Coordinates of C-alpha atoms and ligand atoms in Angstrom, one line a residue:
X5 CA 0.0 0.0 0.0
X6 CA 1.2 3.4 -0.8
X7 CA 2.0 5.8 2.3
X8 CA 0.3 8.9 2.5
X9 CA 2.7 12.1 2.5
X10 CA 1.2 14.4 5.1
X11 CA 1.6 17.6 4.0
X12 CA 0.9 21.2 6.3
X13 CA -1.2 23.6 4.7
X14 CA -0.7 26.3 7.4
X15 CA 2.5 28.0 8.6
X16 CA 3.1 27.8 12.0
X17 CA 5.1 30.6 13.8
X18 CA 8.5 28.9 15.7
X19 CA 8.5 27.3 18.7
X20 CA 9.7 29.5 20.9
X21 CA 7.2 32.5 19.8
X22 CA 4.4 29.7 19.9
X23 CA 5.1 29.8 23.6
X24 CA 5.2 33.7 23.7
X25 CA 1.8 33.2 22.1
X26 CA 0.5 31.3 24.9
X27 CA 1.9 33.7 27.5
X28 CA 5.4 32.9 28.0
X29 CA 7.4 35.3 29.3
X30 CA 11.3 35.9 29.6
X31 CA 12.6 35.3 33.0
X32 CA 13.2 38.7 35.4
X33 CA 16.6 39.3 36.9
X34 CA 17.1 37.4 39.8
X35 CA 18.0 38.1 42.7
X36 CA 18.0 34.9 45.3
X37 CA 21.3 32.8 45.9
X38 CA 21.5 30.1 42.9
X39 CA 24.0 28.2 45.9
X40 CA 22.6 25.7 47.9
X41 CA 25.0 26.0 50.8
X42 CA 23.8 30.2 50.8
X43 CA 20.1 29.3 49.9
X44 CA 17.3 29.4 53.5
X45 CA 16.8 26.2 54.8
X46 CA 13.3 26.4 56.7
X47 CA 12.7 23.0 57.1
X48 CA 15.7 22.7 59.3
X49 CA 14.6 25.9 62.1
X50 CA 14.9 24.8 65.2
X51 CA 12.4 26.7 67.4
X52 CA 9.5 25.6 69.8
X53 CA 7.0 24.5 67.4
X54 CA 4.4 24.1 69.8
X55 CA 4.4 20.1 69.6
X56 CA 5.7 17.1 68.1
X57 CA 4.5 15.6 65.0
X58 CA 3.5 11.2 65.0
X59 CA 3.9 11.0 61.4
X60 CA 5.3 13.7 58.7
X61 CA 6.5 12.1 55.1
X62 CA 5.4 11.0 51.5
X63 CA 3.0 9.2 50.4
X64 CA 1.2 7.8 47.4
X65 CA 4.8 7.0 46.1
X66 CA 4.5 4.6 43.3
X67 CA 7.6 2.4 42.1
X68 CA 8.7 -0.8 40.6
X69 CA 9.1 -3.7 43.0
X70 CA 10.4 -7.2 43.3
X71 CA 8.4 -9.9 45.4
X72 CA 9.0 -13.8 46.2
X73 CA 6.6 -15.8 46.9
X74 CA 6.2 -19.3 47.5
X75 CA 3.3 -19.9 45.4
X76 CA 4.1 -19.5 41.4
X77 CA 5.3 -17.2 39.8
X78 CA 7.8 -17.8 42.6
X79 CA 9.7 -14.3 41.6
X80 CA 7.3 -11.4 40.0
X81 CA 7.5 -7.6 39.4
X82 CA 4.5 -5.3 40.7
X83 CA 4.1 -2.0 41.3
X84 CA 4.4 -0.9 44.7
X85 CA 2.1 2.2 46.4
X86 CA 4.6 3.5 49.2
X87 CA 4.1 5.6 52.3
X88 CA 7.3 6.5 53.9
X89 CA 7.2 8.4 57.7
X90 CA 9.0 9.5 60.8
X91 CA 8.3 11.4 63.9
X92 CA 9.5 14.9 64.1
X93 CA 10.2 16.6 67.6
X94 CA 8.6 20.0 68.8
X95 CA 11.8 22.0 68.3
X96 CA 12.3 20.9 64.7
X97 CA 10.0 22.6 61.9
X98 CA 10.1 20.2 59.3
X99 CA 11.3 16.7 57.7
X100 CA 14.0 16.6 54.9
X101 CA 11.1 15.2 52.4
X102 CA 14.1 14.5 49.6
X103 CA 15.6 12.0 52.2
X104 CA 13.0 9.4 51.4
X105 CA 12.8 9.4 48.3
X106 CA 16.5 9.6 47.5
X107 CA 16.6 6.2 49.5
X108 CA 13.9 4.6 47.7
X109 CA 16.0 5.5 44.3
X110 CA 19.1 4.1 46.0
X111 CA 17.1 0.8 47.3
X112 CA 15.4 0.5 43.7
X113 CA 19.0 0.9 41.7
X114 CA 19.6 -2.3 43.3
X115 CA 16.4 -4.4 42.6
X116 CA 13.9 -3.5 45.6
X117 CA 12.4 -6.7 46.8
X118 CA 9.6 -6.1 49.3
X119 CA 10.5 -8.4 51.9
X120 CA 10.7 -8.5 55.7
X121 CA 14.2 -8.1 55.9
X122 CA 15.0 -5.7 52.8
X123 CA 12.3 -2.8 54.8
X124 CA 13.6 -3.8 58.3
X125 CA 17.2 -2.5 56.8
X126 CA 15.3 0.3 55.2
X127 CA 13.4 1.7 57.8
X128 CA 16.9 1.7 60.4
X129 CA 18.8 3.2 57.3
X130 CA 16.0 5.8 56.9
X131 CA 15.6 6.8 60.5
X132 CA 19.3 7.5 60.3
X133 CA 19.4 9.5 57.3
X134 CA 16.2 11.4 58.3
X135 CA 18.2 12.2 62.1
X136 CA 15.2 11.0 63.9
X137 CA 14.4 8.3 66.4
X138 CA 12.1 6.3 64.2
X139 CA 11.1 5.8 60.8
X140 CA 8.1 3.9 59.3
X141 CA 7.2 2.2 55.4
X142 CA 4.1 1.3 54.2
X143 CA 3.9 -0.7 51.1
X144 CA 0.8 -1.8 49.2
X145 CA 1.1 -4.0 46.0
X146 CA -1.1 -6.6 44.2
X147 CA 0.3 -10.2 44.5
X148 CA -0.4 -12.9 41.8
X149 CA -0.4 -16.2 42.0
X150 CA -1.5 -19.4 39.9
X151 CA -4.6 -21.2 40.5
X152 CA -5.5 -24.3 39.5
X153 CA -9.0 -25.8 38.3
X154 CA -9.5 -28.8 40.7
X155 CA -10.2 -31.6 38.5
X156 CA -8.9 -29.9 35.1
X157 CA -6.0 -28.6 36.9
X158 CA -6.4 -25.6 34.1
X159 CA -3.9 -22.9 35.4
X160 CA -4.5 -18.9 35.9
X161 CA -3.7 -15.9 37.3
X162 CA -5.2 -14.8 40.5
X163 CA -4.2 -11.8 42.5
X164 CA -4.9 -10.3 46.5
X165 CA -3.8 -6.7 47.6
X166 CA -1.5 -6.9 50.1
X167 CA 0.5 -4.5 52.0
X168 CA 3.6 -4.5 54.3
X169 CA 4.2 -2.1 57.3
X170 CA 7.4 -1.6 59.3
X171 CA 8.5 0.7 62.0
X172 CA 11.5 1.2 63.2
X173 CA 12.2 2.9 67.0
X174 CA 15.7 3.3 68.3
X175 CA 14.2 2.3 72.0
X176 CA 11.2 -0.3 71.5
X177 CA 13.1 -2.0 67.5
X178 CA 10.2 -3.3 65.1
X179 CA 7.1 -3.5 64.4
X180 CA 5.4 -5.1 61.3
X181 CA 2.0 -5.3 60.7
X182 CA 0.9 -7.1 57.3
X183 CA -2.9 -7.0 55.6
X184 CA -4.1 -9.4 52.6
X185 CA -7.3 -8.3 50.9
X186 CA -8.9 -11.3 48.9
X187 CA -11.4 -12.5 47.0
X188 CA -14.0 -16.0 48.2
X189 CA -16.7 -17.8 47.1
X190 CA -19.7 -17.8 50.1
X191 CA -23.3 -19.6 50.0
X192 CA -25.5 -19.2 52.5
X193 CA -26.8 -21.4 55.2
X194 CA -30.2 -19.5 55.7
X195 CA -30.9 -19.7 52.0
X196 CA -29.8 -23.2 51.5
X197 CA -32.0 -24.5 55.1
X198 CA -35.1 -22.9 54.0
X199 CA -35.1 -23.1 50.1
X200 CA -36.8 -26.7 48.3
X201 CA -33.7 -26.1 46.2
X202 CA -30.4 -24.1 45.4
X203 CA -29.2 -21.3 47.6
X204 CA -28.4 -17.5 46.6
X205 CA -24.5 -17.3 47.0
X206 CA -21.6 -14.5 46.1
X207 CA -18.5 -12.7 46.2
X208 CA -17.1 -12.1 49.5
X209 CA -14.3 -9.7 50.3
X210 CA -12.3 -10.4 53.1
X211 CA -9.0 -8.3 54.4
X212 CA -7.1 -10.0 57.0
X213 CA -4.4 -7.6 58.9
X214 CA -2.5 -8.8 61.3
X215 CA 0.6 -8.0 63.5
X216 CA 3.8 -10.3 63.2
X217 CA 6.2 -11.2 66.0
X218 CA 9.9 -9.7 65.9
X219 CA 11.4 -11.8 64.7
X220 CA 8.8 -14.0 62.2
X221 CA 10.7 -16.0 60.1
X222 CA 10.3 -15.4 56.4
X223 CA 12.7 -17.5 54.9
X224 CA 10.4 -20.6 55.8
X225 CA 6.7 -18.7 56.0
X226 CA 5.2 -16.5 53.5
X227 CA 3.1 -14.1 54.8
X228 CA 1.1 -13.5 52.0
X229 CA 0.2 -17.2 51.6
X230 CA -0.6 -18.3 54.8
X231 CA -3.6 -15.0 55.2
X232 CA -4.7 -16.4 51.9
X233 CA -5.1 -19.5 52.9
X234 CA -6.8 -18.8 56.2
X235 CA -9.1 -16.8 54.0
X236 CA -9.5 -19.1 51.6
X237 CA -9.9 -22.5 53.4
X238 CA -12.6 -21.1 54.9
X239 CA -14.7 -20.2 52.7
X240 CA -17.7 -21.7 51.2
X241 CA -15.2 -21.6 47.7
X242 CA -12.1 -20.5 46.2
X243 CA -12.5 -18.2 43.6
X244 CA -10.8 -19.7 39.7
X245 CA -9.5 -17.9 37.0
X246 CA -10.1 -21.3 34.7
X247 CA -12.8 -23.6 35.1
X248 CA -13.6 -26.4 33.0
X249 CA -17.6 -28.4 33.7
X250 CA -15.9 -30.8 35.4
X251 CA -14.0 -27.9 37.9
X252 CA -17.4 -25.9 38.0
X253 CA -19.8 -29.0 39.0
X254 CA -17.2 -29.2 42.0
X255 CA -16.7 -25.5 43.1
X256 CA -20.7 -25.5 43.0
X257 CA -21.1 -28.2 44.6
X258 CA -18.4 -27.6 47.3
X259 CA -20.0 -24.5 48.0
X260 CA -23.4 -26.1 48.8
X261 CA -21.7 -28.2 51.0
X262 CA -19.9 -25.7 53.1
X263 CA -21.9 -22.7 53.6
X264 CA -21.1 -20.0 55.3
X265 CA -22.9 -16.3 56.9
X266 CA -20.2 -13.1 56.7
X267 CA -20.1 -14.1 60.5
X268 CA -19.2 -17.5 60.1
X269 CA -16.7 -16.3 57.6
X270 CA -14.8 -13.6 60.3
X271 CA -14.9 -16.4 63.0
X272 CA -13.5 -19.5 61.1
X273 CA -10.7 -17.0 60.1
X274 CA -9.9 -15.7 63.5
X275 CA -9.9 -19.6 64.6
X276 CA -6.7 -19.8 62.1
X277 CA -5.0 -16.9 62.9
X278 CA -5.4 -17.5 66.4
X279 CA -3.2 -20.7 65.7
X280 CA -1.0 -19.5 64.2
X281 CA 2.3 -19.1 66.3
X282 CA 3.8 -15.6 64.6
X283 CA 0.5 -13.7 65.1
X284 CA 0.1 -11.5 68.1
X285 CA -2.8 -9.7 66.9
X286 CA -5.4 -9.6 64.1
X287 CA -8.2 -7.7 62.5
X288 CA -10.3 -9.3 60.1
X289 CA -13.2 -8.5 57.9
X290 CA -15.6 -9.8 55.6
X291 CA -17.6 -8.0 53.1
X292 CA -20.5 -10.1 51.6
X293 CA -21.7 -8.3 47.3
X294 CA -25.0 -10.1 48.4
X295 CA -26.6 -11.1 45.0
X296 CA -30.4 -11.2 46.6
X297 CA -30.0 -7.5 47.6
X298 CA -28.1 -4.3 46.9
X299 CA -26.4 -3.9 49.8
X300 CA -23.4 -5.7 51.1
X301 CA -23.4 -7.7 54.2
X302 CA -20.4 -7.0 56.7
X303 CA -19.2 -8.3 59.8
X304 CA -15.3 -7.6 61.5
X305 CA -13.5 -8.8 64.2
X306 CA -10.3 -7.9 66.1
X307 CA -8.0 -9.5 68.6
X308 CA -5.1 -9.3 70.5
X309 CA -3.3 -12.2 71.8
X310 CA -1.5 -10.3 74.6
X311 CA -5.3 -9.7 76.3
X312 CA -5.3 -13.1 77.0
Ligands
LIG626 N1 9.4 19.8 55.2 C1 8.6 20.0 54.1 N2 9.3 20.1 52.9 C2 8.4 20.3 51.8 C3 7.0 20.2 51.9 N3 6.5 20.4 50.6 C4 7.6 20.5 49.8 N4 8.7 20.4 50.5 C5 10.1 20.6 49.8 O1 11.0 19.5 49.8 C6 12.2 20.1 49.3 C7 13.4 19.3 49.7 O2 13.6 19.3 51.0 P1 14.9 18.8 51.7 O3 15.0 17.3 51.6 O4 15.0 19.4 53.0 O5 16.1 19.4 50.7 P2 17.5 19.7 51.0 O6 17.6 20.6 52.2 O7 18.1 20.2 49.8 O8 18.1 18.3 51.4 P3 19.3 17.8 52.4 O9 20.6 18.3 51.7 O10 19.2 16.3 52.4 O11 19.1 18.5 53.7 C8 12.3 21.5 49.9 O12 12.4 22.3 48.8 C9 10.9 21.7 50.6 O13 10.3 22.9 50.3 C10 6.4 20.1 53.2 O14 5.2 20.1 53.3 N5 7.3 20.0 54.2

C-alpha cells in the first residue's frame, strides 16, 4: 500500500514564539542565591514549634518492585504504592522530604524486593538519614499467584492486595504489621435451610491484617500465603481464573456443601489466625456483594493475643 505524505497547509510561527503566544514570558533578573549551601533552609529551624509531629512524610509514592513468593510465579515484578514516615520533635519545623525518596531511588537501583528483611534494613537506614528516632514504610502492591482448576487442573492468574508495614524505633526495635485483601466464594446457610432447592450465594471480600512477632521468620513462611489461605480454606469456595464443567460442577457443589454467613466467615478466620504461632494480633473483615439484595453484608472482628 502506498504511504500517504502528510503535507501542512498552514505556517506555524517557531516554537519559541508559539510559547510567547500562549503567554510565555522571559525570566526577570534574579536576585535569590543560585548556591545551595547560601540558599534558607526552613525546614531545618529549630524553634519551639508548639508540639511534636507522629507521622510527617510521603506518600502515594509509586515504584517498581520485586516480590517472592512461594506460590508461582515464585519471583514477580508489581508496582508498589509507598508511604514512607518519621516522627518529628517540637523543636524541629520540618522533615527533609528529599531523604526518602532519595533512599527509595538508592534501594530500587539495586532491585527493591519487598520483603521483611529488605524494609527492616530500610526503615533503620531511613531513621538515620532522616536524624530522627524512628522511621516507618508502608507498602501496598497486588500479588499474583497461579490457580489451579481442581479436576482440570487448568492454570491462571489470580491476585490479593497486600501490603507491608514496618517501623522502626531506636528504644522499643520493630514492628510489622501485614494485611491481605482477597477474594472468596460464600453460600449461605439460611438460603440453603429454607429453600426446596439451590441457595443464593456471592462474592465475598475479606482483608485480613494482622501484627507479626519480631522476629517471624520469612525465609520458611510466607506471609502472603498463609492469610490467603486462612481466608480461603474457609470459605464456602475459592475463587478460579479457569474452570472447566468438570471444575465448575465441584466448586458449585463444594460451595453447597460448606456454607457460610459473613459471621461465620470472620470467625472461622480468627480460629486460624489465632493458631497461628507468629500472630500477636489480628483484625479481620468480611464483606459479603449479596446477589439477593443491593447492599453488602459486613461483619469484622479484632483480637489481640497479649489480652489473654
Ligand atoms: N518539610 C517539608 N518540605 C516540603 C514540603 N513540601 C515540599 N517540600 C520541599 O521539599 C524540598 C526538599 O527538602 P529537603 O529534603 O529538606 O532538601 P535539602 O535541604 O536540599 O536536602 P538535604 O541536603 O538532604 O538536607 C524542599 O524544597 C521543601 O520545600 C512540606 O510540606 N514539608
Amino acid at each position: 500500500m502506498q504511504q500517504m505524505k502528510s503535507i501542512p497547509k498552514k505556517q506555524l510561527p517557531p516554537k519559541e514564539e508559539r510559547h510567547k503566544l500562549f503567554g510565555s514570558v522571559p525570566p526577570i533578573e534574579k536576585t535569590k542565591p543560585i548556591e545551595k549551601n547560601k540558599m534558607a533552609d526552613l525546614q531545618n529551624t529549630k524553634k519551639d514549634f508548639l508540639f511534636k509531629l507522629d507521622a510527617v512524610g510521603v506518600s502515594n509514592v509509586k515504584y517498581p518492585v520485586l516480590i517472592y513468593s512461594d506460590l508461582a510465579p515464585k519471583e514477580q515484578t508489581s508496582i508498589g504504592t509507598f508511604e514512607f514516615s518519621s516522627s518529628i520533635p517540637t523543636m524541629s519545623k520540618g522533615t527533609n522530604m528529599s531523604r526518602f525518596m532519595e533512599l527509595l531511588q538508592e534501594y530500587s537501583s539495586n532491585r527493591m524486593n519487598i520483603s521483611i528483611s529488605e524494609l527492616k534494613r530500610f526503615t533503620k537506614e531511613l531513621s538515620g538519614k532522616l536524624e530522627q528516632n524512628d522511621a516507618t514504610i508502608e507498602v501496598a502492591f497486588p500479588w499474583f499467584y497461579e490457580r489451579k482448576g481442581p479436576e482440570s487442573q487448568s492454570t491462571g492468574m489470580n491476585h490479593a492486595d497486600a501490603k507491608l508495614s514496618i517501623t522502626y524505633d531506636k528504644d522499643s526495635g520493630y514492628s510489622l504489621k501485614v494485611s491481605l485483601s482477597a477474594w472468596i466464594t460464600t453460600l449461605c446457610p439460611c438460603s440453603k435451610e429454607i429453600s426446596e432447592y439451590s441457595a443464593h450465594n456471592q462474592r465475598g471480600n475479606v482483608t485480613l491484617e494482622a501484627t507479626l512477632i519480631e522476629d517471624f521468620d520469612e525465609d520458611n513462611i510466607d506471609w502472603k500465603l498463609a492469610l490467603l489461605e486462612a481466608a480461603e480454606s474457609n470459605a464456602s469456595a475459592r475463587l478460579h481464573p479457569v474452570l472447566k464443567r468438570t471444575d465448575e460442577k465441584m466448586v458449585t457443589e463444594q460451595a453447597y456443601e460448606n456454607p457460610r454467613f459473613v459471621e461465620d466467615m470472620v470467625r472461622l478466620i480468627a480460629a486460624d489466625l489465632y493458631e497461628m504461632p507468629f500472630v500477636s494480633k489480628f483484625h479481620v473483615s468480611c464483606r459479603n456483594e449479596e446477589s439477593i439484595h443491593m447492599h453488602d453484608a459486613i461483619a469484622s472482628i479484632t483480637y489481640d493475643k497479649s489480652s489473654e
